[in-house]
Structures are given as structure tokens and as C-alpha cells.
Tab-separated table of C-alpha atoms and ligand atoms in Angstrom:
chain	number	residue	atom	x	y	z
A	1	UNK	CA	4.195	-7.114	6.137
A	2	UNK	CA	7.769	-7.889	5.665
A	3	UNK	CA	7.586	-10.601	8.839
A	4	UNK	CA	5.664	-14.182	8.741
A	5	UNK	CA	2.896	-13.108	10.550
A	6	UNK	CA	-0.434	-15.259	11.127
A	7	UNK	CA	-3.351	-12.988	11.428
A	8	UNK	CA	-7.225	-14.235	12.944
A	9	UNK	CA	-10.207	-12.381	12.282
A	10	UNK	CA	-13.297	-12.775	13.957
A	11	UNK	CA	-16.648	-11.263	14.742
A	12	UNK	CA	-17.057	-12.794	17.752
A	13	UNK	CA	-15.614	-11.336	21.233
A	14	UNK	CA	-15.605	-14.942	23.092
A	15	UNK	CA	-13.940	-16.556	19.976
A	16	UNK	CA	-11.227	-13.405	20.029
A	17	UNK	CA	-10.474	-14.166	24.113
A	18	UNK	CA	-10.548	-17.956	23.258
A	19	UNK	CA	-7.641	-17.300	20.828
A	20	UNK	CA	-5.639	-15.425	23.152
A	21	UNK	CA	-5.864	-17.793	25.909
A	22	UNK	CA	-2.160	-18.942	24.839
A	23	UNK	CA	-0.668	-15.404	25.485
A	24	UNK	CA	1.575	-15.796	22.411
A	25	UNK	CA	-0.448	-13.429	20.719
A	26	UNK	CA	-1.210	-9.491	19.972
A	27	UNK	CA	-4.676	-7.960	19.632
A	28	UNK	CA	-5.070	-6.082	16.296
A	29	UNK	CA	-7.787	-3.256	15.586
A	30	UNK	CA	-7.477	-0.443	13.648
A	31	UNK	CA	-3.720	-1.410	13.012
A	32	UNK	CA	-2.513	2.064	12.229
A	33	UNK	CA	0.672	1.582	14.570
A	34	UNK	CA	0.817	-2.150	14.727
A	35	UNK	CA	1.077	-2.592	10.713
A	36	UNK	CA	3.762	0.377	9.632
A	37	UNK	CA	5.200	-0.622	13.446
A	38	UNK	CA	6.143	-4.406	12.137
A	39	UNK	CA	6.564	-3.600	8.487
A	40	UNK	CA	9.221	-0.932	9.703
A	41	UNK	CA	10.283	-3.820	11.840
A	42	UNK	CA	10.101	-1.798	15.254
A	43	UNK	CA	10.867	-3.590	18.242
A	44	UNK	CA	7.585	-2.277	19.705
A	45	UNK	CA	6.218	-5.291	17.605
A	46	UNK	CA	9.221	-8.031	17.547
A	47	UNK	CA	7.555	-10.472	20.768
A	48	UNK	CA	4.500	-11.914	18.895
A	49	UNK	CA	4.054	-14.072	15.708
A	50	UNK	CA	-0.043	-14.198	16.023
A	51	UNK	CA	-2.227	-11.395	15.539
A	52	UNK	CA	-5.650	-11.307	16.381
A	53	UNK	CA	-7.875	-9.026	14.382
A	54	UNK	CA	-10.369	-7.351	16.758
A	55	UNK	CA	-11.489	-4.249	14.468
A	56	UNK	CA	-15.060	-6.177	13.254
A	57	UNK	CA	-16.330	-7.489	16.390
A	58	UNK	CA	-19.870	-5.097	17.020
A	59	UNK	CA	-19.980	-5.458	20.550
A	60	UNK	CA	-16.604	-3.224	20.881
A	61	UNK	CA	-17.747	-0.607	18.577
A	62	UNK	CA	-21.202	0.364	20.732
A	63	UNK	CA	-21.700	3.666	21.906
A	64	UNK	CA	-24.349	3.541	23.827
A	65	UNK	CA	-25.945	5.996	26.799
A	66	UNK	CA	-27.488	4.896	30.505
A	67	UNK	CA	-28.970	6.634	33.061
A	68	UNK	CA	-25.681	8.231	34.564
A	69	UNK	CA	-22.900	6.461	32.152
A	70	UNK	CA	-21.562	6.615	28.392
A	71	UNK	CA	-19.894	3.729	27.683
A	72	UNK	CA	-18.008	3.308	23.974
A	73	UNK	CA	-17.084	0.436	22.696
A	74	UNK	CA	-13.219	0.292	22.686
A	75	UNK	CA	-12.994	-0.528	18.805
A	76	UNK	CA	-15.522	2.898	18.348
A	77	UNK	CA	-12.998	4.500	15.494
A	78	UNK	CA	-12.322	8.278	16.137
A	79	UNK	CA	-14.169	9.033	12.988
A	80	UNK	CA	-17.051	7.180	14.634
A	81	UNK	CA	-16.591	8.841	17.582
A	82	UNK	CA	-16.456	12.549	15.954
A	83	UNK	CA	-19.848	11.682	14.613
A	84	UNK	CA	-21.846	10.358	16.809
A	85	UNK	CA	-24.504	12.739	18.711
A	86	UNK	CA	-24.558	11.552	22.046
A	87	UNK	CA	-20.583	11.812	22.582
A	88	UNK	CA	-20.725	15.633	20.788
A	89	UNK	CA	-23.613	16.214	23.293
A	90	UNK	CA	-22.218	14.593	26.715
A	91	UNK	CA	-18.427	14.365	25.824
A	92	UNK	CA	-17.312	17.229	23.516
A	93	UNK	CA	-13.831	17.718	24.673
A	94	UNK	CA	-13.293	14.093	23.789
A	95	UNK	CA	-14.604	14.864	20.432
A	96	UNK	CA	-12.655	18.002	19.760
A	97	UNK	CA	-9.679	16.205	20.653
A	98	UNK	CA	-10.176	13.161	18.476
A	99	UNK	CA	-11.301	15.458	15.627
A	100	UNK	CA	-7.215	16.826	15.410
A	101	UNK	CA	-6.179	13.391	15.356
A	102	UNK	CA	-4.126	12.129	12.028
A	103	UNK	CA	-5.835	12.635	9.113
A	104	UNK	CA	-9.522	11.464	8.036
A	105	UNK	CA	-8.020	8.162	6.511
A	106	UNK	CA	-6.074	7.330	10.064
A	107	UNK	CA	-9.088	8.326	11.899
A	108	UNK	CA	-11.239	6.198	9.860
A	109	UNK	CA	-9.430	3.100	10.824
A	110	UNK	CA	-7.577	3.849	14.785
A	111	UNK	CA	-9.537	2.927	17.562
A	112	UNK	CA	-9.593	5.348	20.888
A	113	UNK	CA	-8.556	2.067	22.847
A	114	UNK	CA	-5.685	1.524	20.823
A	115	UNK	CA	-4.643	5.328	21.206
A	116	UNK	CA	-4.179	4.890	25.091
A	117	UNK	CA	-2.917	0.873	25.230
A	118	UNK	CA	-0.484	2.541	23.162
A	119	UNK	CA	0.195	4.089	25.639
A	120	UNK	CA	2.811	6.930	23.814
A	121	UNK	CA	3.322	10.617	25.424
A	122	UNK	CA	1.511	11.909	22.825
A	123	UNK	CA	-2.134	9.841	22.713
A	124	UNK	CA	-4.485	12.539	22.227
A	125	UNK	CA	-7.451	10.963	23.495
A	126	UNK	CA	-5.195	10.581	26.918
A	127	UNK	CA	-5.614	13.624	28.109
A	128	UNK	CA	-9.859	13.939	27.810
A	129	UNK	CA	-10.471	10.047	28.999
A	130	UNK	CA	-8.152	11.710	32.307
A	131	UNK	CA	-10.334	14.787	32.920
A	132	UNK	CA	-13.550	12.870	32.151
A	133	UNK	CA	-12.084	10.160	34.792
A	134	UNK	CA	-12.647	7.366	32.604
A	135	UNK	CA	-12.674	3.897	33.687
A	136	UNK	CA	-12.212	1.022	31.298
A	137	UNK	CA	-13.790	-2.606	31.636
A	138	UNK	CA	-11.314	-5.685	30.256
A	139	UNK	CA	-12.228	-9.267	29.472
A	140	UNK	CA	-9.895	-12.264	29.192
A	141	UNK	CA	-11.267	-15.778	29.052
A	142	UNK	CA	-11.518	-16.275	32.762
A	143	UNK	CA	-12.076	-12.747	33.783
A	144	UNK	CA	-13.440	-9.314	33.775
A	145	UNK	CA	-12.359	-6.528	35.611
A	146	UNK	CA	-12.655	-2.405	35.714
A	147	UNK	CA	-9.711	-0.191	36.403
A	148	UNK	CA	-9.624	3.354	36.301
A	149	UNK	CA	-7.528	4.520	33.186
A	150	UNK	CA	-5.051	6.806	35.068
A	151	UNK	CA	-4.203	3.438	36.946
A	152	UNK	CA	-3.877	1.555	33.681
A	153	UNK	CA	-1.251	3.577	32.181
A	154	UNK	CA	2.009	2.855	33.405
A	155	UNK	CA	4.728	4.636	31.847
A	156	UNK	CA	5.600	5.321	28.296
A	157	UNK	CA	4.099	2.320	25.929
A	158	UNK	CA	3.314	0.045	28.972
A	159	UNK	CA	-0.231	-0.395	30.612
A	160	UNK	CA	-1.259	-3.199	32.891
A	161	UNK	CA	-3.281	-5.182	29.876
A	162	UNK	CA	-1.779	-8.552	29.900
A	163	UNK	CA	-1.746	-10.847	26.855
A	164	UNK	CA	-4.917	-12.494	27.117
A	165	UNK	CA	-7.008	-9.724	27.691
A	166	UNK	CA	-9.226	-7.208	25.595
A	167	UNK	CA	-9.735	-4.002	26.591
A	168	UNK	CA	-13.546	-3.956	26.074
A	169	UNK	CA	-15.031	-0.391	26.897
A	170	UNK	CA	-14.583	2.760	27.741
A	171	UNK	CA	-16.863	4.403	30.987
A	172	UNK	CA	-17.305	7.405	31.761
A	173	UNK	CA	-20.017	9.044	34.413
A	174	UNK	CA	-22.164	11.484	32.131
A	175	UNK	CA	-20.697	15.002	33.193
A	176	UNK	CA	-22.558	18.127	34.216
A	177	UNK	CA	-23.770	19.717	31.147
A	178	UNK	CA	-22.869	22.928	32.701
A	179	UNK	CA	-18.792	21.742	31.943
A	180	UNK	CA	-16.722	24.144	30.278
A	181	UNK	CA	-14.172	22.416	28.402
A	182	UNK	CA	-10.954	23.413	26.246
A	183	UNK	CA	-8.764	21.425	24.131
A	184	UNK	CA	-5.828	22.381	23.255
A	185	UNK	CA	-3.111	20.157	20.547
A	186	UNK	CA	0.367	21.928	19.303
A	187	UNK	CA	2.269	19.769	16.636
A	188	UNK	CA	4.963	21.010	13.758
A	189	UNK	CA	1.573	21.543	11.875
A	190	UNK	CA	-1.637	20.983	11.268
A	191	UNK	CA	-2.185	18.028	9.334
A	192	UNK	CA	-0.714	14.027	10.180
A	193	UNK	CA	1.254	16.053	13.289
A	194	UNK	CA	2.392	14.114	16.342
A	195	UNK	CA	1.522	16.554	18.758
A	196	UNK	CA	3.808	18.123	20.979
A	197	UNK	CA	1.326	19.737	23.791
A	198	UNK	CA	-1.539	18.724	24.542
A	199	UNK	CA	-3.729	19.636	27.088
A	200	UNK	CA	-7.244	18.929	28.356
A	201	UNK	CA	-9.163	21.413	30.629
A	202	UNK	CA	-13.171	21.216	32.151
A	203	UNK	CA	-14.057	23.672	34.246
A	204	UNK	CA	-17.325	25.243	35.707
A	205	UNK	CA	-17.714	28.840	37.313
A	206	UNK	CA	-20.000	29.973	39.870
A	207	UNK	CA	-20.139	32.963	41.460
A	208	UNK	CA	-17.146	33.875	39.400
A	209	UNK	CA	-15.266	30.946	41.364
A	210	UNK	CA	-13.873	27.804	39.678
A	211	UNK	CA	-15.724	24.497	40.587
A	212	UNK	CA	-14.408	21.582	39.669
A	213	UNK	CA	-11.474	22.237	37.727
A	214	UNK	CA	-9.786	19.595	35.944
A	215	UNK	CA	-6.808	20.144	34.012
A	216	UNK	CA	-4.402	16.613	32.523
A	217	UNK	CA	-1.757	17.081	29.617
A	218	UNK	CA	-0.043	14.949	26.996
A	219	UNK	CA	3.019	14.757	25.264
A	220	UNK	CA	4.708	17.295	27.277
A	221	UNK	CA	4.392	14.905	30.106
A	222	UNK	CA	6.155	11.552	29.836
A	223	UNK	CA	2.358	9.529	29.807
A	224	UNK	CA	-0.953	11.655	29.777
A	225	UNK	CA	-0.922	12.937	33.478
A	226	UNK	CA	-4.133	14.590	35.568
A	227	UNK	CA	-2.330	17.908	37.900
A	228	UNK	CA	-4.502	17.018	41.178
A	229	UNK	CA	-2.717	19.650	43.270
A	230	UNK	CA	-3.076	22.228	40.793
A	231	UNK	CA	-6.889	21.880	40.302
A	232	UNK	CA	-7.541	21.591	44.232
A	233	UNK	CA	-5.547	25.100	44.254
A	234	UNK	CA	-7.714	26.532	41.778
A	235	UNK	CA	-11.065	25.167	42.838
A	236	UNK	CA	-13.244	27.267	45.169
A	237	UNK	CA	-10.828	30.618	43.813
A	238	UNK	CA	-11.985	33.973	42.470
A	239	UNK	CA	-11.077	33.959	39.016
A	240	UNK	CA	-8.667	36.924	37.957
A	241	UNK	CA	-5.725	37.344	36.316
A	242	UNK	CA	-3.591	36.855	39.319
A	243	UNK	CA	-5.427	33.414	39.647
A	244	UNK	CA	-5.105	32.455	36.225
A	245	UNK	CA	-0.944	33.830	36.298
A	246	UNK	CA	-0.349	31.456	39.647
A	247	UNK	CA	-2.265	28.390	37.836
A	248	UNK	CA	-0.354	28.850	34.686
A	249	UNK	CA	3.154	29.229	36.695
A	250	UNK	CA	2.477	26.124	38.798
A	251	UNK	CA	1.803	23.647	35.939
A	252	UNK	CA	4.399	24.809	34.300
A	253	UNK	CA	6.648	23.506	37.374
A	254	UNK	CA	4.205	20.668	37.334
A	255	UNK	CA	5.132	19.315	34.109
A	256	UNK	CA	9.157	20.240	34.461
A	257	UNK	CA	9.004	18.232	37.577
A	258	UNK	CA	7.386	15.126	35.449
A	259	UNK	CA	9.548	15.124	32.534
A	260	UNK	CA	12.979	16.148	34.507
A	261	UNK	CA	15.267	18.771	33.640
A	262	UNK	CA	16.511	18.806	29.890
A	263	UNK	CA	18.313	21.308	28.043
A	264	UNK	CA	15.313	22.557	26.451
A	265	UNK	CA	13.486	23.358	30.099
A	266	UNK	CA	14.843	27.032	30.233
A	267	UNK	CA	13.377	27.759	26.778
A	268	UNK	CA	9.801	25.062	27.156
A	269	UNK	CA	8.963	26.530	30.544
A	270	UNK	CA	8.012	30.077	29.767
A	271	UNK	CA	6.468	29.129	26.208
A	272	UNK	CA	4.228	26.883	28.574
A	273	UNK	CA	3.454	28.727	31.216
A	274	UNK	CA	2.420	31.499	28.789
A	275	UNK	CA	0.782	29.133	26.440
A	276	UNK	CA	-1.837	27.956	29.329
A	277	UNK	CA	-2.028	31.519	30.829
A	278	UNK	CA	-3.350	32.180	27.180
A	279	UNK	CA	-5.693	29.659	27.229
A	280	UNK	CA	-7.177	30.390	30.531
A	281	UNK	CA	-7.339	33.913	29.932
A	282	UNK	CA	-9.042	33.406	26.771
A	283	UNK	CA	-11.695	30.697	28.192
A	284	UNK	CA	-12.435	31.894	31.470
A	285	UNK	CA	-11.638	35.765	31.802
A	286	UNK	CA	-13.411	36.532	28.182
A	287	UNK	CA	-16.128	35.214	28.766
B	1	UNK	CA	-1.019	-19.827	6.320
B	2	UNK	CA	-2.579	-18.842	3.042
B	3	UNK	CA	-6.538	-18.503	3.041
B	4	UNK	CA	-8.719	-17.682	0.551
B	5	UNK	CA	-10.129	-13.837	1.591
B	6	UNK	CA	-13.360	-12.420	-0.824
B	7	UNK	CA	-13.723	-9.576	-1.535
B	8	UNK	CA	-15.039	-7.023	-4.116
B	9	UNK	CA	-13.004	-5.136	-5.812
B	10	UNK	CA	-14.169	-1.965	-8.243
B	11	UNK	CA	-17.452	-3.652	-8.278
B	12	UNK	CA	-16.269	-7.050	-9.370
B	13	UNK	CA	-16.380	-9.612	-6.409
B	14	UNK	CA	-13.055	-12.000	-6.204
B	15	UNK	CA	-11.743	-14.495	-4.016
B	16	UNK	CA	-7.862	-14.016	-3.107
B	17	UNK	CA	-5.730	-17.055	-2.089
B	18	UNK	CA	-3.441	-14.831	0.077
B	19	UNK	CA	-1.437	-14.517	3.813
B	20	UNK	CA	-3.829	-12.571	5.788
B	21	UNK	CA	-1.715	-10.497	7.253
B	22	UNK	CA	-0.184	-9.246	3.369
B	23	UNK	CA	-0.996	-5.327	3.334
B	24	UNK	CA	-3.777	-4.660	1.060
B	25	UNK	CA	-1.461	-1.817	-0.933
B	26	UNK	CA	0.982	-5.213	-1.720
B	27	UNK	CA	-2.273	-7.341	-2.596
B	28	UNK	CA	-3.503	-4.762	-4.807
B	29	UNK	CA	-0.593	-3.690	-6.480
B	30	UNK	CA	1.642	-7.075	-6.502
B	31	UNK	CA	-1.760	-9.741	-6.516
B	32	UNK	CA	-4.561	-7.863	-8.348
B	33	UNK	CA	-1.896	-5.870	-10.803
B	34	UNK	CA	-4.000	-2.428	-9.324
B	35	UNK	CA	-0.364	-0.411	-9.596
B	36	UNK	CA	-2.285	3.221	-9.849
B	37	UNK	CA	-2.842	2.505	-5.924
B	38	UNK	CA	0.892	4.136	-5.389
B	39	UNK	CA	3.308	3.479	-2.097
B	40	UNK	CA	4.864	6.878	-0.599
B	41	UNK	CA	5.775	7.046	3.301
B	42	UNK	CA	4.628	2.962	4.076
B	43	UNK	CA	3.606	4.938	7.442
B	44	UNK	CA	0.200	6.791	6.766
B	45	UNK	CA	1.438	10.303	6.364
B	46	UNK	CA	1.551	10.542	2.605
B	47	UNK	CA	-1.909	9.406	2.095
B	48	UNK	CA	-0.607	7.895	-1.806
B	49	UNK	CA	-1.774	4.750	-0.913
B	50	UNK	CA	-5.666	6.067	0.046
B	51	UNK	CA	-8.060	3.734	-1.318
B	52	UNK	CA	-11.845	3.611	-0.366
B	53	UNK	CA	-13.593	0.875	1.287
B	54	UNK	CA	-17.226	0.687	2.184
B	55	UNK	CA	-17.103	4.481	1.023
B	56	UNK	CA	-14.565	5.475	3.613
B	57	UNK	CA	-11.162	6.834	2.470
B	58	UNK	CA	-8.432	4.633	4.378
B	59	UNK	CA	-4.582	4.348	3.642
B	60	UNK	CA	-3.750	0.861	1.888
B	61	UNK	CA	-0.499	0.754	3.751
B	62	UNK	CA	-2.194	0.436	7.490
B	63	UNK	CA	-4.851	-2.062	6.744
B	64	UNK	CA	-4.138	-6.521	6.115
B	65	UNK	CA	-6.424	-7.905	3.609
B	66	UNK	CA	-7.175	-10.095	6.908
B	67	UNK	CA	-9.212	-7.007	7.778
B	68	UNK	CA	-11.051	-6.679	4.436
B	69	UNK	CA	-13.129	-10.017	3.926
B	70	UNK	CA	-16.631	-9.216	2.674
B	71	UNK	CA	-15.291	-5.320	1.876
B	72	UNK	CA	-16.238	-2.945	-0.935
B	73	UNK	CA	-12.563	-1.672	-1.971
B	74	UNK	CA	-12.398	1.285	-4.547
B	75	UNK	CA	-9.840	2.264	-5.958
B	76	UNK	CA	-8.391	4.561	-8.611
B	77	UNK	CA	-9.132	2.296	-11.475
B	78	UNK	CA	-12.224	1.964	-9.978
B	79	UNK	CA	-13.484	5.468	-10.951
B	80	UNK	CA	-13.227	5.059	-14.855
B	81	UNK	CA	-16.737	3.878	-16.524
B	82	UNK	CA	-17.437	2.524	-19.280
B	83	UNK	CA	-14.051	3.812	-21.020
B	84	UNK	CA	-15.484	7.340	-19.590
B	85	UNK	CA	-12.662	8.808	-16.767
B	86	UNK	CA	-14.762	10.259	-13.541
B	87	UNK	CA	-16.257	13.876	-13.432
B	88	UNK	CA	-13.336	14.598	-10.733
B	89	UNK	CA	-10.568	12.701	-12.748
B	90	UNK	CA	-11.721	14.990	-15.805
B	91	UNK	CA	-12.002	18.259	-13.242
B	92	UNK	CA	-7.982	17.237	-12.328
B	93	UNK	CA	-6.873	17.590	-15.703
B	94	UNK	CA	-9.224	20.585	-16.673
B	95	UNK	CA	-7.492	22.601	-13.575
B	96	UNK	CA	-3.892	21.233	-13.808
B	97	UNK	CA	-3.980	19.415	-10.583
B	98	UNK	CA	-1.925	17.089	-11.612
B	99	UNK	CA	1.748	17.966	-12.144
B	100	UNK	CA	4.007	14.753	-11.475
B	101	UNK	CA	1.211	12.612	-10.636
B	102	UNK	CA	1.817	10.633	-7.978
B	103	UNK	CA	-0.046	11.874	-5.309
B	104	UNK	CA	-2.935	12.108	-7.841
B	105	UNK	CA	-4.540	8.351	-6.953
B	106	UNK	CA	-4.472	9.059	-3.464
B	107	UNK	CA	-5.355	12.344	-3.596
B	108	UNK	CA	-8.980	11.216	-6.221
B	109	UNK	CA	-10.067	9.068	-3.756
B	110	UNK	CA	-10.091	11.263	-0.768
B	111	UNK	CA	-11.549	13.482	-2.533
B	112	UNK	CA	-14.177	10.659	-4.218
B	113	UNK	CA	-14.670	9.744	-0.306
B	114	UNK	CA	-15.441	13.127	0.781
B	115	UNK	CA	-18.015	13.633	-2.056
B	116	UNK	CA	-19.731	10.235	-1.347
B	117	UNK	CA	-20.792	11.890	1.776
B	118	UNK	CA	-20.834	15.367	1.305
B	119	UNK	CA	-21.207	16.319	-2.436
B	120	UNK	CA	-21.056	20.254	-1.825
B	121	UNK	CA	-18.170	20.617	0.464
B	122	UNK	CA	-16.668	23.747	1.751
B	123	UNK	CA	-13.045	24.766	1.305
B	124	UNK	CA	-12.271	23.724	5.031
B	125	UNK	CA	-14.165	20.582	4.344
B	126	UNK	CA	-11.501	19.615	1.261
B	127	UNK	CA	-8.585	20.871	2.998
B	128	UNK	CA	-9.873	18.421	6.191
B	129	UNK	CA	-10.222	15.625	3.807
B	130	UNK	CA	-6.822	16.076	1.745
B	131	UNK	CA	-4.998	16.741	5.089
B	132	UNK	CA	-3.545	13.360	4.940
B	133	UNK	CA	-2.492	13.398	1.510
B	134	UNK	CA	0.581	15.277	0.392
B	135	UNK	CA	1.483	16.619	-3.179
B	136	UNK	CA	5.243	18.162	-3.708
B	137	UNK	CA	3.745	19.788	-6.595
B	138	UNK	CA	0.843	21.471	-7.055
B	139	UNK	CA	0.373	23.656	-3.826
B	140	UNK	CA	-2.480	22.750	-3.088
B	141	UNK	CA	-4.600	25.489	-5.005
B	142	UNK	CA	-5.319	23.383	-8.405
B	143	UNK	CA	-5.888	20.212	-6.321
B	144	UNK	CA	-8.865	22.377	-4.273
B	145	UNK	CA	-10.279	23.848	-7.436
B	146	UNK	CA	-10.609	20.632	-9.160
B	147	UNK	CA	-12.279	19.335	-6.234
B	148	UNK	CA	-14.740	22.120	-5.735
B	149	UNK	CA	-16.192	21.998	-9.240
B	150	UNK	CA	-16.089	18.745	-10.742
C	1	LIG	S1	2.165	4.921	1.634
C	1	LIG	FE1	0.401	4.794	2.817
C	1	LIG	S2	0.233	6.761	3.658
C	1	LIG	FE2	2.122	6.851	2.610
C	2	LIG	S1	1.502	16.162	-8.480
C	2	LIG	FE1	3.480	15.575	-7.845
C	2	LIG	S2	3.149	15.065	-5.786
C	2	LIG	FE2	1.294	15.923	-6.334
């Protein structure tokens, strides 16, 4: 790295809190922004001359399965987290969308809780944590505390994690196996692509009805952002293509009225609202 | 602050008196004199720097040799035995997968990564585990050959 930077590694979580006590200092864990981020000297990463390596500490890299809960570790790696059975059994739209992340060397090092305290538009692992209404615990020194993620996320690149804390896990309420899910990721290709959409959908059907239909998107959107009015709409509706037309019109507004109107919006809103009518169609009209 | 970070290194273990927050591409290439680990993008999209450690294929440039105390680090040089090259090095040449050469380090040791775990992969399988290396070359095609049947 081009800057003086002092880096501490530890093993231990209380000895990783105890050195960011000072708040002069940034947590480290896979590294795969933070490292190209200061050696390209962005000023993401000017604030900070301490770095505290987090990436070895076991306690943030359990995934581990209670009665009604998952809870992952937030150091779990996405490679880690493509792999492991009781996430592809309980949480498979979180392991789809992980799977399309980078390439296997990034996902071999980046951590899912350093995709969303990033924080950037186009996190992929935003837009599943959303549907699946995951919390997250944090530790500092002094403290602990749970916050739903949706609240954590601020705007683009800010969260509420202060310097002396640690995001520690990720928890999520084991969902109905009877879930439908669909993940969808557009970038300029396949491979190492930032995406451009991406979107996150778990539904169920009864009686040819949607229940609990969930829909949140990324990139598009300015953060990762859950469409509550759109899913109360479709809940509890007969699913047709009308339906499916009227949900894919109104999150196309939905996501126009996020972002604001650009130059692009006359050309982005049809390719969207087609692109989800597509997806719909395809996942819960095919079926 | 320099400390002293150990390590081992194509199966030899050292001790590095080294910043650490250095990358491990600079410590391998500017410390250790390992220069067929090469440097493309700096940003992990070239995959060029891809070196393995504890039999995982990571890029060099997004990992501090902070981060690799106690590691198993392979890399290119790492694959030649005894004066004899590796059965995929040989299987690079035999197919003309190598054309300039430079993504050739990077692109090995993916490749050595992915057969670690999975010795008969599938065609999807390489092209998942190449995605993050890029060759202006070849096209692709020779690269997949020589990794099918080494
Ligand atoms: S130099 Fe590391 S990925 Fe390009
Ligand atoms: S052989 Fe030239 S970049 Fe691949």
C-alpha cells in the first residue's frame, strides 16, 4: 500500500474491540475494497492511519443454525457461504446471489458484512439480507446492540456503524421452506461485473394467490431498498398476467421515484418494467 | 512498524521482517524476488496476480502480508518439482495456451486451485474458476483445453 499504514491482526474478538476503543481506526476483513481503495488512494479510505485486521477471528466466521434463527458470522466469506449446507438449504436466494459475486478469488477473501457496511448501490448480498429481513448484532467495547439491516443502511457508503464497533453477525428468522425465491443480477457481463440491477424476490402461492411477497432491489436504487407498498398490493392477489403487468409497472415507478429523474429514465423505465414482468412471468405464471 | 510475519512459502517456511500492511504481490515480487507472480489491474479484475493460499486461489493485490501469518502461499514457482514443470504447466505449452504470457501465472494457479478441489472439472466449472482472470490473447479455448486434460 502506497500510504504508511499500521495494520493489527488478531484472533481474538475482545482484543479487536479493545483496539478500536480509540476510534482512530478502520476494521479490515476480507480487504477486497479497503486495499485497491487506499492503494488507489480513494478518499473512501483517506480518515484512518490504523487498520485492524478482523478476517481470522473464528467467532465471526460461524454459521451456525437454532431452533427458529440462522445466524452467520459476519467475516463468513461468500465462498464460505456458497458452500455451506445449511444456508443452500434455509437461505438459497442468499446463496444464489453471493454465488454471481466477483470472481472465485474475490469471493474467497470478501466477507458478506463488508458487502453491506460498504454500503455501495450495488452490494449484492443487499438485496437478499432485505427480503430475508435480516437483523445484524454489533459489539464495541462497552456495548452490544441489534438493529435491523434496512435501518442500518443509510444512504450510499454510510451505515450507522461507528468507529469502535464490529459488526458481529448476521440474523435471520429461518424462512418457510415453502419460499419461492428469484435472484436476479444484470452487469456489462458475466464475470468481475459490478452489477447494474439487481433484484431479490420470495414469494409463496396458495390458492393461486401470492402470500407473502417480498420484492427489494440493488443498484438501480440509490442503497438496496425493500418496495413495502408494492408487495402489500400484490399479497392476497390472484396471480395473472394483469397482476404480474400492474406489479411490474409500479416498481418500475417505484425505483424512478428513488433514484430521481435522469436522462436515462425514459429509456431505464420500460427495460425495467419489462425486465421484472419477465421475471415474474417466468417464476410464477410457468410454473 | 516493521514486524517479523512467518510464513511458508512454496513449501519452504520463512520469517519476513516487513510493514504489515505491504501487499503480499509487493512482498513477493519486491521481498522474496517471486516476479512470475505478475501485477495487471492492482484492483482484482485481472486475476494476474492469483496466487494460492491454504489451497484457495486469492488475488495477491487485495490481501497485506498482515493477513497471511502462519499461511501456506503457492505460487507459480511453486508448481515446478524437482527441475520437473507441473502436469498443467506442461498441458499449457502442449495446447498453446500461452501466447504473450502474462496472464499465464495467474491463470496456472486458478486453475491449480480448482483442481486441488475438484480434479475432474466440467467446462462450466473452469470457465467459473478462470472468470476472474483475463488473457488478451488466447480466447479462452487453448487456456480450457489445457486445463481439461493435463
Ligand atoms: S493485479 Fe491483482 S487482480 Fe489485477
Ligand atoms: S497469453 Fe497474453 S494475456 Fe493471456
Amino acid at each position: 500500500m502506497k500510504r504508511d499504514i499500521e495494520l493489527f491482526s488478531t484472533w481474538k474478538l475482545d482484543e479487536a474491540l479493545e483496539l478500536l476503543e480509540d476510534g482512530n481506526s478502520h476494521v479490515i476483513a476480507g480487504g477486497t475494497d479497503i486495499i485497491p481503495g487506499i492503494h488507489i488512494n480513494s478518499n473512501r479510505f483517506r480518515d484512518f492511519n490504523k487498520l485492524v485486521d478482523i478476517s481470522r477471528i473464528k467467532e465471526l466466521k460461524r454459521i451456525s443454525e437454532e431452533k427458529d434463527k440462522i445466524i452467520i458470522g459476519a467475516a463468513t466469506t461468500f465462498s464460505e457461504i456458497e458452500s455451506d449446507e445449511i444456508l443452500q438449504r434455509h437461505l438459497p436466494l442468499l446463496v444464489k446471489a453471493v454465488s454471481k459475486i466477483g470472481s472465485r478469488q474475490i469471493r474467497n477473501r470478501a466477507t458478506i458484512g463488508g458487502n453491506f457496511i460498504n454500503n455501495a448501490p450495488c452490494a449484492d448480498s443487499v438485496p437478499p439480507l432485505l427480503v430475508y429481513n435480516a437483523g445484524i448484532k454489533i459489539n464495541s467495547i462497552h456495548h452490544e446492540r441489534m438493529i435491523n439491516l434496512e435501518d442500518f443502511l443509510i444512504s450510499p457508503y454510510r451505515t450507522s456503524l461507528t468507529n469502535e464497533e464490529i459488526v458481529t453477525e448476521i440474523v435471520i428468522h429461518k424462512p418457510r421452506e415453502s419460499l419461492n425465491d428469484v435472484f436476479y443480477k444484470l452487469g456489462r457481463r458475466r464475470g468481475v461485473a459490478i452489477s447494474r440491477i439487481t433484484l431479490a424476490i420470495l414469494f409463496e402461492i396458495k390458492n393461486n394467490k401470492f402470500t407473502d411477497f417480498k420484492i427489494a432491489s440493488g443498484a438501480v436504487t440509490p442503497i438496496g431498498k425493500r418496495f413495502y407498498e408494492i408487495e402489500n398490493y400484490a399479497d392476497g392477489k390472484k396471480i395473472d398476467r394483469d397482476l404480474l403487468i400492474d406489479i411490474s409497472i409500479r416498481c418500475g415507478k417505484a425505483v424512478l421515484e428513488s433514484t430521481g429523474l435522469r436522462w436515462s429514465s425514459e429509456y431505464k423505465l420500460p427495460v425495467l418494467q419489462r425486465l421484472i414482468y419477465s421475471l415474474l412471468e417466468d417464476n410464477c405464471l410457468r410454473r | 512498524m516493521i514486524r517479523r510475519i512467518n510464513l511458508t512459502i512454496n513449501g519452504d517456511k520463512v520469517g519476513i521482517d516487513v510493514q504489515p500492511s505491504m501487499r503480499l504481490l509487493d512482498v513477493l515480487r519486491e521481498i522474496l524476488n517471486l516476479t512470475g507472480t505478475k501485477e495487471g489491474c492492482s484492483i482484482g479484475e485481472c486475476g494476474a496476480c492469483t496466487v494460492v493460499i491454504n489451497g484457495n486461489a486469492v488475488n495477491s493485490c487485495l490481501i497485506v502480508i498482515g493477513q497471511c501469518e502462519g499461511s501456506e502461499i503457492t505460487t507459480i514457482e511453486g508448481l515446478e518439482k524437482n527441475g520437473e514443470l507441473n502436469k498443467l504447466q506442461k498441458s499449457f505449452m502442449e495446447k498453446g495456451a500461452v501466447q504473450c504470457g502474462f496472464c499465464t501465472p495467474g491463470m496456472i494457479m486458478s486453475a491449480y486451485a480448482l483442481l486441488l478441489k475438484n480434479p475432474n472439472p466440467t467446462e462450466v466449472e473452469i470457465q467459473e474458476a478462470i472468470a476472474g482472470n483475463l488473457c488478451r490473447c488466447t480466447g479462452y479455448k487453448q487456456i480450457i483445453e489445457a486445463i481439461k486434460s493435463p
